[in-house]
Short mmCIF file of C-alpha atoms and ligand atoms in Angstrom, two decimals:
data_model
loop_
_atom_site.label_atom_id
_atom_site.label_comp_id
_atom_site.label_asym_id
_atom_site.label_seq_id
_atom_site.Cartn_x
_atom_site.Cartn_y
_atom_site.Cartn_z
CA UNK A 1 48.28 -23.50 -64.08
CA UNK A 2 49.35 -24.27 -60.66
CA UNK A 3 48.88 -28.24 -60.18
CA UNK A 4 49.20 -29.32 -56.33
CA UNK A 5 50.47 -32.81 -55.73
CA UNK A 6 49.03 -34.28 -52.68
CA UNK A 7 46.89 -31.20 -52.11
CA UNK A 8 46.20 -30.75 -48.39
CA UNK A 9 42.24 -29.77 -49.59
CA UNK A 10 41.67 -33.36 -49.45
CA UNK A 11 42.97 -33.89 -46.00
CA UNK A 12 39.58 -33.50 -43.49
CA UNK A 13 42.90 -33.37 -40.77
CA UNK A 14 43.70 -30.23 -42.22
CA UNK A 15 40.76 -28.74 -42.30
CA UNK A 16 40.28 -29.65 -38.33
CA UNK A 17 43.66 -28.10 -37.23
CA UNK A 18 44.93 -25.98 -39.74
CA UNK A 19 44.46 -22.86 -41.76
CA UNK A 20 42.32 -23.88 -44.63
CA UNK A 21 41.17 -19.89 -44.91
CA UNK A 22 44.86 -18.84 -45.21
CA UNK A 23 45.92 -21.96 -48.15
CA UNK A 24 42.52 -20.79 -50.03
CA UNK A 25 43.35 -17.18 -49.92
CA UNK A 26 46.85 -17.76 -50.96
CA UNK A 27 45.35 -19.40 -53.96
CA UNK A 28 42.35 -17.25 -54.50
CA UNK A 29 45.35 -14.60 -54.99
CA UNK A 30 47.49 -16.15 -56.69
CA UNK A 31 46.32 -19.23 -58.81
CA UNK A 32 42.73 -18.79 -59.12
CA UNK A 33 42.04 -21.51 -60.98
CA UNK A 34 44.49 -25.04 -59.99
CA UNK A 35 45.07 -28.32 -60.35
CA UNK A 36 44.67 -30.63 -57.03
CA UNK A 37 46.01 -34.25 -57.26
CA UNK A 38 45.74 -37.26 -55.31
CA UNK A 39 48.37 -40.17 -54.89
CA UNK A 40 45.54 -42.44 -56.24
CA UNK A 41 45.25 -40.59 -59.39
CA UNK A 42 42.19 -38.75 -58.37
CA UNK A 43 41.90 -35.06 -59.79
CA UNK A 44 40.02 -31.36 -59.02
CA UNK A 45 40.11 -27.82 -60.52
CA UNK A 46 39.82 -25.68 -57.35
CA UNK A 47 38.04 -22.32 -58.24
CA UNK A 48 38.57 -20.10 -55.26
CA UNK A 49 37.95 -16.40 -56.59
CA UNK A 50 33.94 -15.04 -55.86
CA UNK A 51 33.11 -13.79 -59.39
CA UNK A 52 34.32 -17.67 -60.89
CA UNK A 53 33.00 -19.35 -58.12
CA UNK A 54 29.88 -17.81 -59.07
CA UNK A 55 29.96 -17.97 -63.09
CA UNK A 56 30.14 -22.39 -62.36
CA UNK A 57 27.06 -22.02 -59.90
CA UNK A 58 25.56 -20.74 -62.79
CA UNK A 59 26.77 -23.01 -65.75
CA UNK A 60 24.53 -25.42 -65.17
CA UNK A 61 24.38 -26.63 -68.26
CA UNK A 62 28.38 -27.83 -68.91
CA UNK A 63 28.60 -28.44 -65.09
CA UNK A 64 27.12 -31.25 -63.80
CA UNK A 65 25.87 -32.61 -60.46
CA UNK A 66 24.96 -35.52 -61.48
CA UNK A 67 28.78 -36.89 -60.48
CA UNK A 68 28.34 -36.25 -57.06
CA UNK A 69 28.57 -33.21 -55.46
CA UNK A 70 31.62 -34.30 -53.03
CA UNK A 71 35.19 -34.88 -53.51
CA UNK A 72 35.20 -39.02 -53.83
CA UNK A 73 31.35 -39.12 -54.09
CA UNK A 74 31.43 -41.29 -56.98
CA UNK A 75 33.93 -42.22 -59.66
CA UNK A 76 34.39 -41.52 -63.20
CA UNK A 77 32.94 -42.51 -65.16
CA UNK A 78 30.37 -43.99 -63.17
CA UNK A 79 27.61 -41.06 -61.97
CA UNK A 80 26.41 -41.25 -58.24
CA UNK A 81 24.21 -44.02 -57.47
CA UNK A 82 21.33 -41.51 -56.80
CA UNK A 83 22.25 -39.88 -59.70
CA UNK A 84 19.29 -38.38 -61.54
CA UNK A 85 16.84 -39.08 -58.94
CA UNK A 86 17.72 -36.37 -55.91
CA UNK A 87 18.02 -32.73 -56.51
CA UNK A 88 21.44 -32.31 -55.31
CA UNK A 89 22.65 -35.15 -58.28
CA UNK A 90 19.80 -34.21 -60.37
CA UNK A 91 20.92 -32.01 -63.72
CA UNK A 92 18.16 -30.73 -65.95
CA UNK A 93 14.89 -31.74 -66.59
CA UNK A 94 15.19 -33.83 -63.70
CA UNK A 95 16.49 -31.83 -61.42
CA UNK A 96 12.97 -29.15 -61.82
CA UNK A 97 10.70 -32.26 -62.42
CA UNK A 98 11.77 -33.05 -58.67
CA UNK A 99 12.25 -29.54 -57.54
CA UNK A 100 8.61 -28.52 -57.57
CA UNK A 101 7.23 -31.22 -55.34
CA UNK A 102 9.72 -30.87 -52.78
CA UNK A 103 9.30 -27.37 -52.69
CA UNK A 104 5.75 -27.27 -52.62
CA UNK A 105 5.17 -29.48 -49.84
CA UNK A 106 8.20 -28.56 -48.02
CA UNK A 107 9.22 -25.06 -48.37
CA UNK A 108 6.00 -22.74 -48.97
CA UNK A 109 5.16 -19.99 -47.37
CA UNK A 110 3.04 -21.93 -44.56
CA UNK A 111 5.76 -24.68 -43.90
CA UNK A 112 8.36 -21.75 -43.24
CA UNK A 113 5.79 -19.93 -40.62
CA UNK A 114 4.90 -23.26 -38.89
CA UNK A 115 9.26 -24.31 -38.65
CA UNK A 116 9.93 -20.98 -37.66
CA UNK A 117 7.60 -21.20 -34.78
CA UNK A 118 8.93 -24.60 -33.54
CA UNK A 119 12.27 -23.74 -33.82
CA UNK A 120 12.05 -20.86 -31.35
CA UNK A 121 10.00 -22.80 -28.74
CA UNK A 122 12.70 -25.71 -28.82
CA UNK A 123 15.65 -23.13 -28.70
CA UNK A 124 13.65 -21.14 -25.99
CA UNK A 125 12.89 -24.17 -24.09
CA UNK A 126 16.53 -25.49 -24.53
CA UNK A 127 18.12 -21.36 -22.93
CA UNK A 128 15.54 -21.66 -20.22
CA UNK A 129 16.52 -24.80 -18.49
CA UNK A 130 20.17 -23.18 -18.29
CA UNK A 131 21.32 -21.53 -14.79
CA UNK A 132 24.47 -19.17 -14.45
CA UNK A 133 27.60 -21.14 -13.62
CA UNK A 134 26.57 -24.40 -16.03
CA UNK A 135 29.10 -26.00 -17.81
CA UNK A 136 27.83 -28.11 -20.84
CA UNK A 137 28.91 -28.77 -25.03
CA UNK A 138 27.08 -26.58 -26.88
CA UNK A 139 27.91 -28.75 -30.11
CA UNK A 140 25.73 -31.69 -28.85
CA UNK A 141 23.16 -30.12 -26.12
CA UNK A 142 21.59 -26.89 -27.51
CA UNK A 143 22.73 -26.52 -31.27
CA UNK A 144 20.57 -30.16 -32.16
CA UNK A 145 17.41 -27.89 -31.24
CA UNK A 146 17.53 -26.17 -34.70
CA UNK A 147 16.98 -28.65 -36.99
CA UNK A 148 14.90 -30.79 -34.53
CA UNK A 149 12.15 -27.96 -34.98
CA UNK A 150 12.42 -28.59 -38.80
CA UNK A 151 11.77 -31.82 -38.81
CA UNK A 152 8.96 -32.18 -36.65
CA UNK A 153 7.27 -30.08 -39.18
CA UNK A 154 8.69 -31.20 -42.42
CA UNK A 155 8.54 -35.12 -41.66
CA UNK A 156 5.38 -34.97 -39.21
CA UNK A 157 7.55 -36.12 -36.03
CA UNK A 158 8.13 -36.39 -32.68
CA UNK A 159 11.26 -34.65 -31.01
CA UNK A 160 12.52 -38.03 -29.86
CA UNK A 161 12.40 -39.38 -33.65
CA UNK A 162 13.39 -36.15 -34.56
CA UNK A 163 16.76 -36.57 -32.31
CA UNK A 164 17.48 -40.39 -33.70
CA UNK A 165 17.11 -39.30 -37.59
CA UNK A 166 19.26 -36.43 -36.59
CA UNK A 167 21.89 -38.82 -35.09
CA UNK A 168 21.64 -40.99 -38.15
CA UNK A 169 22.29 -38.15 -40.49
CA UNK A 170 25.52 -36.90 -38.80
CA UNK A 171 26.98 -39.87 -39.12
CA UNK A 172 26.48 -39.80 -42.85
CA UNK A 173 28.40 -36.73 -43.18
CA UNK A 174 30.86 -36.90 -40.57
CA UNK A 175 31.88 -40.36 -40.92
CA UNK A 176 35.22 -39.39 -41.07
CA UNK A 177 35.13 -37.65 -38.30
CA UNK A 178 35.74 -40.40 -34.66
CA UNK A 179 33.38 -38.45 -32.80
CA UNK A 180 31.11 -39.75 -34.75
CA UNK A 181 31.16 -43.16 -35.36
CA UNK A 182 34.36 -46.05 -34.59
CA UNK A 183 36.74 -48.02 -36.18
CA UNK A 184 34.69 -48.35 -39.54
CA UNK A 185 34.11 -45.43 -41.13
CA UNK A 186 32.40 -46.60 -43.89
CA UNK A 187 30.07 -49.81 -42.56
CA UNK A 188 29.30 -46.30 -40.30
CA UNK A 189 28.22 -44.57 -43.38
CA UNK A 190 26.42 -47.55 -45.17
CA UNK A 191 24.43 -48.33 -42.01
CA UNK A 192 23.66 -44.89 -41.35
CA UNK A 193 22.11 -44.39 -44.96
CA UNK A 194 19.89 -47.30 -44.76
CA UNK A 195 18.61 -46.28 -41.23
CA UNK A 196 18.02 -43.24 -43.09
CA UNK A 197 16.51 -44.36 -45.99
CA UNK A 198 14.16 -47.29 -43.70
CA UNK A 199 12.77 -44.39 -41.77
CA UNK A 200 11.76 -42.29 -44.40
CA UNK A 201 10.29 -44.80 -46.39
CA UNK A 202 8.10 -45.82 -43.63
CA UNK A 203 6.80 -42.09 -43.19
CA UNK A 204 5.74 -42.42 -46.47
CA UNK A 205 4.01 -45.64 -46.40
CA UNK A 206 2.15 -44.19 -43.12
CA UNK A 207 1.29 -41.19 -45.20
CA UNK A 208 0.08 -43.20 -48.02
CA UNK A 209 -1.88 -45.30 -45.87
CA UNK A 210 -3.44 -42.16 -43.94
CA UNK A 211 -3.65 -39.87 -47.22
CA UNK A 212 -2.74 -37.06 -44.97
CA UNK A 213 -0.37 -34.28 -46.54
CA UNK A 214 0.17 -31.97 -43.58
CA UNK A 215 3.74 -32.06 -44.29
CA UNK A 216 6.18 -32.63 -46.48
CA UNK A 217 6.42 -36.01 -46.45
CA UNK A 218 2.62 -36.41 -46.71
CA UNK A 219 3.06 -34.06 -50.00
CA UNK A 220 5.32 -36.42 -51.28
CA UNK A 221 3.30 -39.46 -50.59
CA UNK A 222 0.43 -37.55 -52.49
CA UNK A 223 2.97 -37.19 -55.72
CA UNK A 224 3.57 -40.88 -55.24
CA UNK A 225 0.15 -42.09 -55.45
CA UNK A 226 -0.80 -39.77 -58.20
CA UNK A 227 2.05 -40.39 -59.83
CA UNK A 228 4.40 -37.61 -60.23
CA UNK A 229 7.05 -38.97 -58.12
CA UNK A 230 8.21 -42.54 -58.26
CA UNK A 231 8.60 -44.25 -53.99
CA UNK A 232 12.79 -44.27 -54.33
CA UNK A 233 12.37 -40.80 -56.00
CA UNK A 234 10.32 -39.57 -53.07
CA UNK A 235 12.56 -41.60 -50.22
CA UNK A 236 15.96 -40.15 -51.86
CA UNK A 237 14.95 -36.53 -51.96
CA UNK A 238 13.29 -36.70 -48.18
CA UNK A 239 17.22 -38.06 -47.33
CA UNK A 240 18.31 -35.35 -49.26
CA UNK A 241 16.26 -32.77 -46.91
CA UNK A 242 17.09 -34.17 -44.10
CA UNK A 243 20.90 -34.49 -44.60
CA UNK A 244 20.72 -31.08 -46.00
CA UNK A 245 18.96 -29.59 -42.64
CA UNK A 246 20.26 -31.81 -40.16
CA UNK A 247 24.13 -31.13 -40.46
CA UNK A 248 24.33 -27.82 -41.69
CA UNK A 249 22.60 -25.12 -39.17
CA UNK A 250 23.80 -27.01 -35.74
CA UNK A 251 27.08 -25.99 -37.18
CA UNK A 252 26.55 -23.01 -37.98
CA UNK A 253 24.63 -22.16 -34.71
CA UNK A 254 28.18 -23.92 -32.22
CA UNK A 255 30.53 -21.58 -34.48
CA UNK A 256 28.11 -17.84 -34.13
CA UNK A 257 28.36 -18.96 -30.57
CA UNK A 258 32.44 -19.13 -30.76
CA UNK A 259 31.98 -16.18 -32.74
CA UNK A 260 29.87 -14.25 -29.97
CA UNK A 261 31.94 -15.23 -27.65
CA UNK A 262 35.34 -14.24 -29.33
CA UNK A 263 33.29 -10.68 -30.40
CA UNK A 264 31.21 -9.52 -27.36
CA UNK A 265 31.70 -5.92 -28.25
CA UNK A 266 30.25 -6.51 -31.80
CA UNK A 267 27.26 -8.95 -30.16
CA UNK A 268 26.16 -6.20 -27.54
CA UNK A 269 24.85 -3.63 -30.81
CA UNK A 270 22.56 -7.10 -31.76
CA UNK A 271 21.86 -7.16 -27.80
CA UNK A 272 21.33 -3.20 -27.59
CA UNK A 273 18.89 -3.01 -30.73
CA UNK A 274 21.66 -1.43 -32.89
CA UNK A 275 22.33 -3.95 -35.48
CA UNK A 276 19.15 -5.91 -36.45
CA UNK A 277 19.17 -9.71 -36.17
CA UNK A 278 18.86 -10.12 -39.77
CA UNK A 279 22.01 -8.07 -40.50
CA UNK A 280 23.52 -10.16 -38.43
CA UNK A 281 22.47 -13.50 -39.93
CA UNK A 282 23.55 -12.68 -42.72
CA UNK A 283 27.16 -12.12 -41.68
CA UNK A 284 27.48 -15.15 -39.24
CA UNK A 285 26.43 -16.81 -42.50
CA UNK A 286 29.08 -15.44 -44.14
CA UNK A 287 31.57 -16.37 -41.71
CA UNK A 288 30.83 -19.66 -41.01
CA UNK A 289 30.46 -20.72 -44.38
CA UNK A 290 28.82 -24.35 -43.03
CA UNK A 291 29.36 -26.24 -46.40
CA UNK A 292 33.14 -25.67 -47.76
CA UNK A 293 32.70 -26.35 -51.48
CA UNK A 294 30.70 -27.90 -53.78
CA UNK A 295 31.96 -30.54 -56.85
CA UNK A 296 31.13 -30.56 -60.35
CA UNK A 297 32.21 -31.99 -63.64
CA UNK A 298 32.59 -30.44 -66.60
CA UNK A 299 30.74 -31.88 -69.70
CA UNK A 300 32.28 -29.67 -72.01
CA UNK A 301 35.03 -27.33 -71.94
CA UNK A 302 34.58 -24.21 -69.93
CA UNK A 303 36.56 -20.54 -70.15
CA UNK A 304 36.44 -19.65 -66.49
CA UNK A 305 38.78 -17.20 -64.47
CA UNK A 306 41.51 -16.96 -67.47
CA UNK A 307 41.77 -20.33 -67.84
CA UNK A 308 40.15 -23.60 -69.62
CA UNK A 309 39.02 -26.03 -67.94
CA UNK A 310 38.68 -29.37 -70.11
CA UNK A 311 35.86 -31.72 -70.42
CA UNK A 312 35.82 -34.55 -68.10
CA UNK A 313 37.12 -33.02 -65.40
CA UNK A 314 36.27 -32.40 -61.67
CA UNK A 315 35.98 -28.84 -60.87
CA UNK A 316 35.27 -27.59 -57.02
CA UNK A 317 33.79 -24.34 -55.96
CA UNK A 318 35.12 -23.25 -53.10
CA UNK A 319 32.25 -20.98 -51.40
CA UNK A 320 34.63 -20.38 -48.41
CA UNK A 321 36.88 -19.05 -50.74
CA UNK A 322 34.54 -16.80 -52.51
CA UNK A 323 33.29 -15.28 -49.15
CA UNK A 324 36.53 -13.79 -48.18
CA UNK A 325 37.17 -12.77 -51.33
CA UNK A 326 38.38 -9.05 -51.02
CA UNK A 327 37.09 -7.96 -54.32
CA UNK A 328 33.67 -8.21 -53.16
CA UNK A 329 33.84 -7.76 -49.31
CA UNK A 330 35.52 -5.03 -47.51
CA UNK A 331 38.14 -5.93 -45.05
CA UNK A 332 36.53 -10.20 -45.85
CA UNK A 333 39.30 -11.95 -42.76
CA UNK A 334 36.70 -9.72 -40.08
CA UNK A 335 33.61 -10.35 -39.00
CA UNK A 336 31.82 -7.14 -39.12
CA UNK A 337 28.35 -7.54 -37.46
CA UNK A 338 26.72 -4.50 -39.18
CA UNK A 339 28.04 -5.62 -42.86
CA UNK A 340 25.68 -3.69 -45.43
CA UNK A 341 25.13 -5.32 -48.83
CA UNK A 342 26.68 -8.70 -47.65
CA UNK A 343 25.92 -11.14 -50.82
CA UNK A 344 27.25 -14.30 -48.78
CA UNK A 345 27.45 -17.14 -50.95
CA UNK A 346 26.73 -19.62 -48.04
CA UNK A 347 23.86 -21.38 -49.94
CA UNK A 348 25.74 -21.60 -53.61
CA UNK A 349 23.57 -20.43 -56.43
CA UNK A 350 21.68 -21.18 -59.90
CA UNK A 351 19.13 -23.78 -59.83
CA UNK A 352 20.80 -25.80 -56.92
CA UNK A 353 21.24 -23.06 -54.50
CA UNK A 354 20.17 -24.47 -51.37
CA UNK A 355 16.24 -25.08 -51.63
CA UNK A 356 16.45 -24.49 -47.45
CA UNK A 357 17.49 -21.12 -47.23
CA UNK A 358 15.18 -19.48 -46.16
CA UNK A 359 14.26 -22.36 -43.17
CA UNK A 360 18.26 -22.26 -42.29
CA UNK A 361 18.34 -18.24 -42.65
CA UNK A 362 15.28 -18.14 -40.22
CA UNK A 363 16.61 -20.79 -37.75
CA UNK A 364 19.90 -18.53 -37.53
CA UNK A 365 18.06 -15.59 -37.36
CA UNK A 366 15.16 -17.05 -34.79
CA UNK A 367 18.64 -18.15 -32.53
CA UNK A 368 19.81 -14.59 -32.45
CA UNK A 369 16.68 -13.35 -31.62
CA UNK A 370 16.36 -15.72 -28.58
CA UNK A 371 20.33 -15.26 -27.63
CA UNK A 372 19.75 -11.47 -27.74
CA UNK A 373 17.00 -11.48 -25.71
CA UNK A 374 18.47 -13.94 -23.29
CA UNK A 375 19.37 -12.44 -20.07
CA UNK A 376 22.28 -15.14 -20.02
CA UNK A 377 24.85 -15.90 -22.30
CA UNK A 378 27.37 -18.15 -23.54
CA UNK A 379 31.08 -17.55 -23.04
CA UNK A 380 33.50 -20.71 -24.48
CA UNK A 381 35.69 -21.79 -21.73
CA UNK A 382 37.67 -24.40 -23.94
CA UNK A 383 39.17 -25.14 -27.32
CA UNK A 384 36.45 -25.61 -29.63
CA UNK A 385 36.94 -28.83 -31.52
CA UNK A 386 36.80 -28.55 -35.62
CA UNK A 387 34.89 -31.23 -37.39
CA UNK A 388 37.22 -33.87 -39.55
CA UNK A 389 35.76 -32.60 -42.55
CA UNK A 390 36.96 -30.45 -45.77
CA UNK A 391 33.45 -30.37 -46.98
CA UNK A 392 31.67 -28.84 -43.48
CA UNK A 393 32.89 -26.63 -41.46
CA UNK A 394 31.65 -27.30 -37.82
CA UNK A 395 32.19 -27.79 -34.37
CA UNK A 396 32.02 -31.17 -32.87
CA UNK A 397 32.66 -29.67 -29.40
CA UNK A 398 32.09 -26.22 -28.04
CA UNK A 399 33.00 -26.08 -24.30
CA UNK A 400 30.77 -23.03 -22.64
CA UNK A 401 29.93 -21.58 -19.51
CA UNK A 402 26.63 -19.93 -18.95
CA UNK A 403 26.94 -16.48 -17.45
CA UNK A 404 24.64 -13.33 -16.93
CA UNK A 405 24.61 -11.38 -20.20
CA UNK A 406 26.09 -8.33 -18.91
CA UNK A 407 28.88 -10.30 -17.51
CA UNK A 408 29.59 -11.27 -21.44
CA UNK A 409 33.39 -9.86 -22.17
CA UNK A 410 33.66 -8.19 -18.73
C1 HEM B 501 23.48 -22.79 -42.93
C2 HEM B 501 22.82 -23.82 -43.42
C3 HEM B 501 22.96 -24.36 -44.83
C4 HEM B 501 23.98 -24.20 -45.73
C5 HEM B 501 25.28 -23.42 -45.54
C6 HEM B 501 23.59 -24.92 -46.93
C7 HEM B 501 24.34 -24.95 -48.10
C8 HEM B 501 23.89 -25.50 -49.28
C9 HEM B 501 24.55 -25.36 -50.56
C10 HEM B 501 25.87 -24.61 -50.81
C11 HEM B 501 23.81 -26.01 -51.49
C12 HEM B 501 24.09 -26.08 -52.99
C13 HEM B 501 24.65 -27.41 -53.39
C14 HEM B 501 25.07 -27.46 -54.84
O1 HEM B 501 24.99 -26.47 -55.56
O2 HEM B 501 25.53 -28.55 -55.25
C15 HEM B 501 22.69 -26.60 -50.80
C16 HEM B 501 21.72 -27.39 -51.39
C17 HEM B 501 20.70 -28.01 -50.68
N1 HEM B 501 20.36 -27.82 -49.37
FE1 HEM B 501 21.30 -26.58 -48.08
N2 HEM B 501 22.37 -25.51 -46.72
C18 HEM B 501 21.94 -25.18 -45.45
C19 HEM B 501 20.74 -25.55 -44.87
C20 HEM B 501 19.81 -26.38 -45.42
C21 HEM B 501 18.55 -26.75 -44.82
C22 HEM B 501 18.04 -26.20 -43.48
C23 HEM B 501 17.94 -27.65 -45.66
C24 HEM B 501 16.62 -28.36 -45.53
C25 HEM B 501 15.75 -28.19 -44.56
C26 HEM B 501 18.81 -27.82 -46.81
C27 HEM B 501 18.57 -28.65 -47.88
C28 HEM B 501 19.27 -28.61 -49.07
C29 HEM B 501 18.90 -29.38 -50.25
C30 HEM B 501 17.75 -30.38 -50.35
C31 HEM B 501 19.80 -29.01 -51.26
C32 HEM B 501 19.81 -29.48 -52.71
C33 HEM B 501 19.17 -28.44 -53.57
C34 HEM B 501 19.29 -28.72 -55.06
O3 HEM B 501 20.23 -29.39 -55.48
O4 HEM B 501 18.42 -28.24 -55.81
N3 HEM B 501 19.93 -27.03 -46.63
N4 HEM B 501 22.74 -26.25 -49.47
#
């Protein structure tokens, strides 16, 4: 098995200005399954193929979360700090003992309908101020209207708190990253956390005090006073929401934009009624591929892609691998705005596979709608800046010039 010393899949540099798609596919062709090491000692299986990628999503059971599901999220053998107690570090029972609250006061069928409808007022709002000729970052001005709709509804909010949690969140994730935070990365990410952390837990003490449970965090005050839920329980898993919202679908939103703008031929069949927006999500879903890979660690051997990997170690599963993967898409290096039968694998699978889909597919999906139907659009008039990260793939600047639609690739 191919073992990689110094592997450049733990450089975030690398991922900002160079060709992560191109090292992945050279593996995902060649060795599958490898061996990534670390000066420090510090050790991953990189699974890069669709159909393996797939079979760990699934193998719950001898893969565990509970280790943290990032490169360097926790050390052996110590299990995240969180571990056990938020869905994304949660392995059976707990992870379904947590799963059904959040879910049912977050993600029903009524929450979806009411964040749908807030997200395309804010990103309708956010078009219409916009006159032919601005100049503006898309990364910071518009795409932040996505997941602001979703937490108005989710955590009972006002835009303006909506915008501070949101701030607080990215720099959790892109600590790394200096457009983000300063010198100290990590007081960054500490700080950040408890901000986090404070805010929530004084939703729910409101909530608890009120007994109202209009949204999520109101559900999950109810579970706390009846008992179902302990408070740190309920506080972790509303992080874990809003981390998983907040930096995910901004990202995704400043890349279709690139995207758009790079393939104006391809956007006019969305524009012209050709292609329907949900065909489309699902591809600009595919393409951007928002959250790189995922981390396990195996608890017992496993037989994967021809190889074995042992117990005790970290294995990674490479989603941005798997959706290029030619043995499952047709020509997978293009974006191909009509793609029939596209089974991205954007939101992972198995019984972590993202609980917000369906909010982040209809946030995409409510943003092509409104872009399509925008008599304006966006064409990038500067290098797009790639987020310091190998575990998102985003923008953290989009330069773009509003002109009239038709004048889109003229
Ligand atoms: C394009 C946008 C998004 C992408 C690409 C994405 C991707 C993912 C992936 C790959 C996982 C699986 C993690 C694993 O198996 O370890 C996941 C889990 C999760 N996501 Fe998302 N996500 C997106 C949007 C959202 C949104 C909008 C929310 C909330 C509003 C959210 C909340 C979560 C949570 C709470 C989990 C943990 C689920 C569990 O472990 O059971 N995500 N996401």
């Amino acid at each position: 098995m191919l073992v990689v010393e110094d592997s450049p899949l733990y450089s975030a540099e690398f991922f900002a200005v160079g060709d992560p798609y191109a090292y992945l596919g050279g593996l995902r062709e060649n060795d599958p399954v490898s061996i990534h090491r670390r000066a420090d000692g510090y050790e991953f299986h990189a699974l890069t193929r669709y159909a393996d990628v797939y079979a760990a999503y699934v193998d719950h059971a001898r893969l565990s979360s509970s280790y943290g599901t990032m490169i360097d999220g926790s050390y052996r053998p110590q299990k995240d700090s969180a571990s056990g107690r938020m869905l994304i570090v949660a392995d059976q029972p707990e992870h379904t003992a947590i799963k059904r609250p959040v879910k049912a006061g977050g993600f029903n069928r009524e929450m979806l309908a009411r964040t749908g409808r807030t997200v395309r007022r804010n990103i309708r709002a956010a078009l219409e101020q916009l006159s032919v000729g601005d100049r503006l970052d898309f990364s910071t001005v518009i795409a932040p209207e996505l997941p602001k709709g979703v937490l108005e509804v989710l955590f009972g909010i006002g835009r303006e708190d909506a915008a501070a949690l949101l701030d607080a969140t990215r720099t959790m994730i892109g600590y790394r990253d200096e457009a983000y935070v300063g010198a100290s990365p990590l007081d960054s990410l500490v700080d950040a956390q408890l901000e986090v952390l404070g805010v929530i837990d004084d939703l729910i003490e409101q909530r608890l005090a009120s007994g109202s449970a209009e949204d999520m965090i109101g559900f999950l005050a109810r579970c706390v006073a009846s008992g179902e839920l302990t408070r740190d329980v309920a506080v972790l898993n509303g992080l874990n929401v809003a981390v998983g919202g907040n930096e995910t679908t901004p990202h995704t939103a400043s890349l279709t934009v690139d995207t758009i703008s790079r393939e104006p031929a391809q956007w006019r069949k969305v524009v012209d009624g050709e292609v329907s927006s949900d065909v489309a999500t699902q591809e600009f879903l595919r393409w951007t591929t928002t959250n790189s890979y995922v981390q396990r660690l195996a608890v017992a051997d496993v037989a994967i892609g021809g190889s074995v990997i042992p117990a005790g170690s970290f294995v990674t599963l490479w989603n941005m691998a798997a959706n290029r993967d030619p043995a499952v898409f047709d020509r997978p290096d293009s974006f191909v705005i009509d793609r029939a039968d596209n089974k991205q694998l954007a939101f992972g699978a198995g019984v972590h596979r993202c609980i917000g889909a369906p909010v982040a597919t209809l946030e995409i999906q409510m943003f092509v709608e409104e872009l399509a139907a925008w008599d304006k659009a966006f064409v990038v008039t500067g290098t797009p800046q790639r987020l310091h990260s190998n575990f998102m793939l985003g923008l953290t600047e989009l330069p773009v010039e509003v002109v009239k639609a038709e004048d889109l690739g003229a």
